Amino acid sequence: MIIVGLTGGIGSGKTTVAKVFKEKLGIPVYIADEEAKKLMNRSKIIKRKLIQLFGANAYVNEELNKPFIANIIFNDKVYLQKMNAIVHPRVAKHFQKWVLKQEAPYIIKEVAILFENDGYKQCDFVITVTAPKDLRIKRLLQRDNTTKANIEAIMNNQWTDEEKVKRSHFVIENISLENTKEQVLEVHNQILKNLQ
């Protein structure tokens, strides 16, 4: 199976681009962050290890206490790395099982930190979604109950667009939805051409 990594900084519109691939083109999409969240709430092993790492406040009413954990990991990279070491291997296993069930010319794996965690090495192609920083911040302030300072802290933990673009096969600039859809179709056609 051909694996196409889809990445981009927070607020760039990865999910929007993933949706276009899935809904308009019928390409299966695996959204790693969503699956990681599900596993953090379902897996007894992950739960036990996260409670050992962060303490009893890691979960509230059997659900992951996201604000509590986010506050720790975005202020202490050691905790972020320890959490990733618990969660990422299990997400990788889950992804491998998912891939085996797919029937399509290729699949999309959407990962926020594809380069930062070397996930790009498992991909045949990489697409980076970009958008101007001020637009990304504006989108996130509208979407999430957050502050500009929180958004910038997350952005500072991610590679810059320039670093990602250098290592990508395709770049989609996500400013207007119509234009983004056209770019997705173009990338789709180029991927199919490369598979022939």
Short mmCIF file of N, CA and C in Angstrom, two decimals, residues 30-116:
data_model
loop_
_atom_site.label_atom_id
_atom_site.label_comp_id
_atom_site.label_asym_id
_atom_site.label_seq_id
_atom_site.Cartn_x
_atom_site.Cartn_y
_atom_site.Cartn_z
N TYR A 30 -6.37 8.25 7.52
CA TYR A 30 -6.12 7.90 8.92
C TYR A 30 -5.64 9.15 9.62
N ILE A 31 -6.43 9.65 10.58
CA ILE A 31 -6.04 10.87 11.30
C ILE A 31 -5.40 10.45 12.62
N ALA A 32 -4.07 10.50 12.67
CA ALA A 32 -3.31 9.94 13.79
C ALA A 32 -3.69 10.56 15.13
N ASP A 33 -3.89 11.89 15.19
CA ASP A 33 -4.24 12.54 16.46
C ASP A 33 -5.56 12.03 17.01
N GLU A 34 -6.56 11.87 16.12
CA GLU A 34 -7.87 11.37 16.56
C GLU A 34 -7.75 9.95 17.09
N GLU A 35 -7.00 9.11 16.35
CA GLU A 35 -6.84 7.72 16.78
C GLU A 35 -6.05 7.64 18.09
N ALA A 36 -5.07 8.53 18.24
CA ALA A 36 -4.29 8.56 19.49
C ALA A 36 -5.20 8.90 20.67
N LYS A 37 -6.09 9.90 20.47
CA LYS A 37 -7.02 10.28 21.54
C LYS A 37 -7.93 9.12 21.92
N LYS A 38 -8.44 8.41 20.89
CA LYS A 38 -9.30 7.26 21.15
C LYS A 38 -8.54 6.20 21.95
N LEU A 39 -7.31 5.92 21.54
CA LEU A 39 -6.50 4.91 22.23
C LEU A 39 -6.19 5.33 23.67
N MET A 40 -5.95 6.62 23.87
CA MET A 40 -5.65 7.11 25.23
C MET A 40 -6.86 6.95 26.15
N ASN A 41 -8.06 6.94 25.58
CA ASN A 41 -9.26 6.75 26.38
C ASN A 41 -9.67 5.28 26.50
N ARG A 42 -9.27 4.44 25.53
CA ARG A 42 -9.71 3.03 25.52
C ARG A 42 -8.69 2.05 26.07
N SER A 43 -7.41 2.29 25.77
CA SER A 43 -6.38 1.31 26.10
C SER A 43 -6.03 1.34 27.60
N LYS A 44 -6.23 0.20 28.25
CA LYS A 44 -5.92 0.11 29.69
C LYS A 44 -4.42 0.31 29.94
N ILE A 45 -3.60 -0.20 29.01
CA ILE A 45 -2.13 -0.08 29.15
C ILE A 45 -1.72 1.39 29.07
N ILE A 46 -2.23 2.10 28.06
CA ILE A 46 -1.89 3.52 27.91
C ILE A 46 -2.37 4.30 29.13
N LYS A 47 -3.60 4.04 29.55
CA LYS A 47 -4.16 4.74 30.72
C LYS A 47 -3.25 4.56 31.94
N ARG A 48 -2.88 3.31 32.21
CA ARG A 48 -2.05 3.01 33.38
C ARG A 48 -0.72 3.76 33.30
N LYS A 49 -0.11 3.75 32.11
CA LYS A 49 1.20 4.39 31.95
C LYS A 49 1.11 5.92 32.04
N LEU A 50 0.02 6.49 31.52
CA LEU A 50 -0.14 7.95 31.60
C LEU A 50 -0.41 8.39 33.04
N ILE A 51 -1.14 7.58 33.79
CA ILE A 51 -1.37 7.90 35.20
C ILE A 51 -0.05 7.81 35.98
N GLN A 52 0.78 6.81 35.63
CA GLN A 52 2.10 6.71 36.26
C GLN A 52 2.95 7.94 35.94
N LEU A 53 2.83 8.44 34.71
CA LEU A 53 3.63 9.59 34.26
C LEU A 53 3.12 10.91 34.83
N PHE A 54 1.81 11.16 34.74
CA PHE A 54 1.26 12.47 35.08
C PHE A 54 0.54 12.52 36.44
N GLY A 55 0.27 11.35 37.02
CA GLY A 55 -0.48 11.33 38.28
C GLY A 55 -1.96 11.10 38.05
N ALA A 56 -2.70 11.01 39.14
CA ALA A 56 -4.14 10.67 39.10
C ALA A 56 -4.97 11.68 38.30
N ASN A 57 -4.50 12.93 38.20
CA ASN A 57 -5.26 13.96 37.46
C ASN A 57 -5.23 13.77 35.94
N ALA A 58 -4.49 12.78 35.45
CA ALA A 58 -4.40 12.53 34.00
C ALA A 58 -5.77 12.17 33.42
N TYR A 59 -6.63 11.58 34.26
CA TYR A 59 -7.97 11.20 33.80
C TYR A 59 -9.01 11.73 34.78
N VAL A 60 -10.14 12.19 34.22
CA VAL A 60 -11.27 12.63 35.02
C VAL A 60 -12.49 11.89 34.48
N ASN A 61 -13.18 11.16 35.35
CA ASN A 61 -14.34 10.34 34.93
C ASN A 61 -13.99 9.41 33.77
N GLU A 62 -12.84 8.75 33.88
CA GLU A 62 -12.38 7.78 32.87
C GLU A 62 -11.98 8.41 31.53
N GLU A 63 -12.05 9.73 31.41
CA GLU A 63 -11.68 10.43 30.17
C GLU A 63 -10.36 11.16 30.37
N LEU A 64 -9.56 11.20 29.32
CA LEU A 64 -8.28 11.90 29.35
C LEU A 64 -8.51 13.36 29.72
N ASN A 65 -7.75 13.86 30.68
CA ASN A 65 -7.85 15.26 31.12
C ASN A 65 -6.93 16.10 30.23
N LYS A 66 -7.44 16.44 29.03
CA LYS A 66 -6.61 17.11 28.02
C LYS A 66 -6.01 18.44 28.48
N PRO A 67 -6.80 19.35 29.08
CA PRO A 67 -6.20 20.63 29.50
C PRO A 67 -5.05 20.44 30.49
N PHE A 68 -5.23 19.52 31.43
CA PHE A 68 -4.20 19.25 32.45
C PHE A 68 -2.91 18.75 31.79
N ILE A 69 -3.06 17.78 30.88
CA ILE A 69 -1.88 17.19 30.21
C ILE A 69 -1.24 18.20 29.26
N ALA A 70 -2.08 18.91 28.50
CA ALA A 70 -1.55 19.91 27.55
C ALA A 70 -0.70 20.95 28.27
N ASN A 71 -1.16 21.37 29.42
CA ASN A 71 -0.44 22.37 30.21
C ASN A 71 0.96 21.86 30.60
N ILE A 72 1.06 20.57 30.88
CA ILE A 72 2.36 19.99 31.26
C ILE A 72 3.26 19.81 30.03
N ILE A 73 2.73 19.15 28.99
CA ILE A 73 3.60 18.78 27.85
C ILE A 73 4.05 19.96 27.01
N PHE A 74 3.26 21.04 26.97
CA PHE A 74 3.69 22.17 26.16
C PHE A 74 4.64 23.10 26.92
N ASN A 75 4.82 22.82 28.21
CA ASN A 75 5.78 23.59 28.98
C ASN A 75 7.00 22.77 29.38
N ASP A 76 6.99 21.47 29.06
CA ASP A 76 8.11 20.60 29.43
C ASP A 76 8.28 19.51 28.37
N LYS A 77 9.28 19.72 27.51
CA LYS A 77 9.48 18.79 26.39
C LYS A 77 9.80 17.38 26.83
N VAL A 78 10.37 17.21 28.03
CA VAL A 78 10.69 15.87 28.54
C VAL A 78 9.40 15.08 28.72
N TYR A 79 8.38 15.72 29.30
CA TYR A 79 7.09 15.05 29.47
C TYR A 79 6.43 14.74 28.13
N LEU A 80 6.57 15.67 27.18
CA LEU A 80 6.02 15.45 25.84
C LEU A 80 6.67 14.21 25.22
N GLN A 81 7.99 14.11 25.32
CA GLN A 81 8.70 12.95 24.76
C GLN A 81 8.30 11.65 25.45
N LYS A 82 8.15 11.71 26.78
CA LYS A 82 7.75 10.51 27.52
C LYS A 82 6.34 10.06 27.12
N MET A 83 5.44 11.03 26.98
CA MET A 83 4.07 10.69 26.57
C MET A 83 4.07 10.09 25.16
N ASN A 84 4.81 10.72 24.25
CA ASN A 84 4.89 10.21 22.88
C ASN A 84 5.45 8.79 22.85
N ALA A 85 6.42 8.50 23.73
CA ALA A 85 7.02 7.16 23.78
C ALA A 85 5.99 6.11 24.23
N ILE A 86 4.99 6.53 25.00
CA ILE A 86 3.92 5.62 25.43
C ILE A 86 2.89 5.45 24.31
N VAL A 87 2.48 6.56 23.72
CA VAL A 87 1.34 6.55 22.80
C VAL A 87 1.72 6.17 21.36
N HIS A 88 2.81 6.74 20.84
CA HIS A 88 3.13 6.55 19.42
C HIS A 88 3.30 5.10 18.97
N PRO A 89 4.00 4.24 19.73
CA PRO A 89 4.13 2.85 19.26
C PRO A 89 2.78 2.15 19.11
N ARG A 90 1.82 2.47 19.99
CA ARG A 90 0.51 1.84 19.92
C ARG A 90 -0.31 2.40 18.75
N VAL A 91 -0.15 3.67 18.48
CA VAL A 91 -0.82 4.26 17.32
C VAL A 91 -0.24 3.64 16.04
N ALA A 92 1.06 3.44 16.01
CA ALA A 92 1.72 2.84 14.84
C ALA A 92 1.18 1.43 14.57
N LYS A 93 1.00 0.63 15.62
CA LYS A 93 0.43 -0.72 15.48
C LYS A 93 -0.99 -0.66 14.95
N HIS A 94 -1.78 0.26 15.53
CA HIS A 94 -3.17 0.44 15.12
C HIS A 94 -3.23 0.83 13.65
N PHE A 95 -2.34 1.71 13.23
CA PHE A 95 -2.28 2.16 11.83
C PHE A 95 -1.96 0.98 10.89
N GLN A 96 -1.00 0.16 11.27
CA GLN A 96 -0.62 -0.99 10.43
C GLN A 96 -1.80 -1.93 10.21
N LYS A 97 -2.58 -2.16 11.26
CA LYS A 97 -3.77 -3.02 11.14
C LYS A 97 -4.81 -2.37 10.22
N TRP A 98 -4.97 -1.05 10.38
CA TRP A 98 -5.94 -0.30 9.56
C TRP A 98 -5.57 -0.36 8.07
N VAL A 99 -4.28 -0.19 7.78
CA VAL A 99 -3.81 -0.20 6.38
C VAL A 99 -4.20 -1.50 5.69
N LEU A 100 -4.07 -2.62 6.39
CA LEU A 100 -4.37 -3.93 5.81
C LEU A 100 -5.82 -4.06 5.35
N LYS A 101 -6.70 -3.26 5.93
CA LYS A 101 -8.13 -3.34 5.58
C LYS A 101 -8.52 -2.43 4.43
N GLN A 102 -7.59 -1.59 3.97
CA GLN A 102 -7.94 -0.58 2.95
C GLN A 102 -7.76 -1.12 1.53
N GLU A 103 -8.66 -0.67 0.66
CA GLU A 103 -8.55 -1.00 -0.77
C GLU A 103 -8.65 0.30 -1.54
N ALA A 104 -7.53 0.83 -1.94
CA ALA A 104 -7.48 2.09 -2.69
C ALA A 104 -6.09 2.17 -3.33
N PRO A 105 -5.91 3.07 -4.32
CA PRO A 105 -4.57 3.17 -4.93
C PRO A 105 -3.52 3.64 -3.92
N TYR A 106 -3.96 4.43 -2.92
CA TYR A 106 -3.06 4.90 -1.86
C TYR A 106 -3.92 5.32 -0.68
N ILE A 107 -3.27 5.54 0.47
CA ILE A 107 -3.99 6.04 1.64
C ILE A 107 -3.28 7.29 2.15
N ILE A 108 -4.03 8.10 2.88
CA ILE A 108 -3.48 9.31 3.50
C ILE A 108 -3.33 9.07 5.00
N LYS A 109 -2.17 9.42 5.53
CA LYS A 109 -1.96 9.37 6.98
C LYS A 109 -1.70 10.81 7.42
N GLU A 110 -2.68 11.37 8.15
CA GLU A 110 -2.56 12.76 8.59
C GLU A 110 -1.92 12.79 9.97
N VAL A 111 -0.75 13.43 10.05
CA VAL A 111 0.01 13.50 11.30
C VAL A 111 0.54 14.92 11.49
N ALA A 112 0.24 15.53 12.62
CA ALA A 112 0.69 16.90 12.88
C ALA A 112 2.22 16.97 12.93
N ILE A 113 2.84 16.01 13.60
CA ILE A 113 4.30 16.06 13.78
C ILE A 113 4.99 14.93 13.00
N LEU A 114 4.68 14.86 11.72
CA LEU A 114 5.21 13.80 10.84
C LEU A 114 6.74 13.85 10.74
N PHE A 115 7.28 15.05 10.62
CA PHE A 115 8.75 15.20 10.51
C PHE A 115 9.41 15.13 11.87
N GLU A 116 8.77 15.79 12.85
CA GLU A 116 9.35 15.87 14.18
C GLU A 116 9.58 14.49 14.81
#
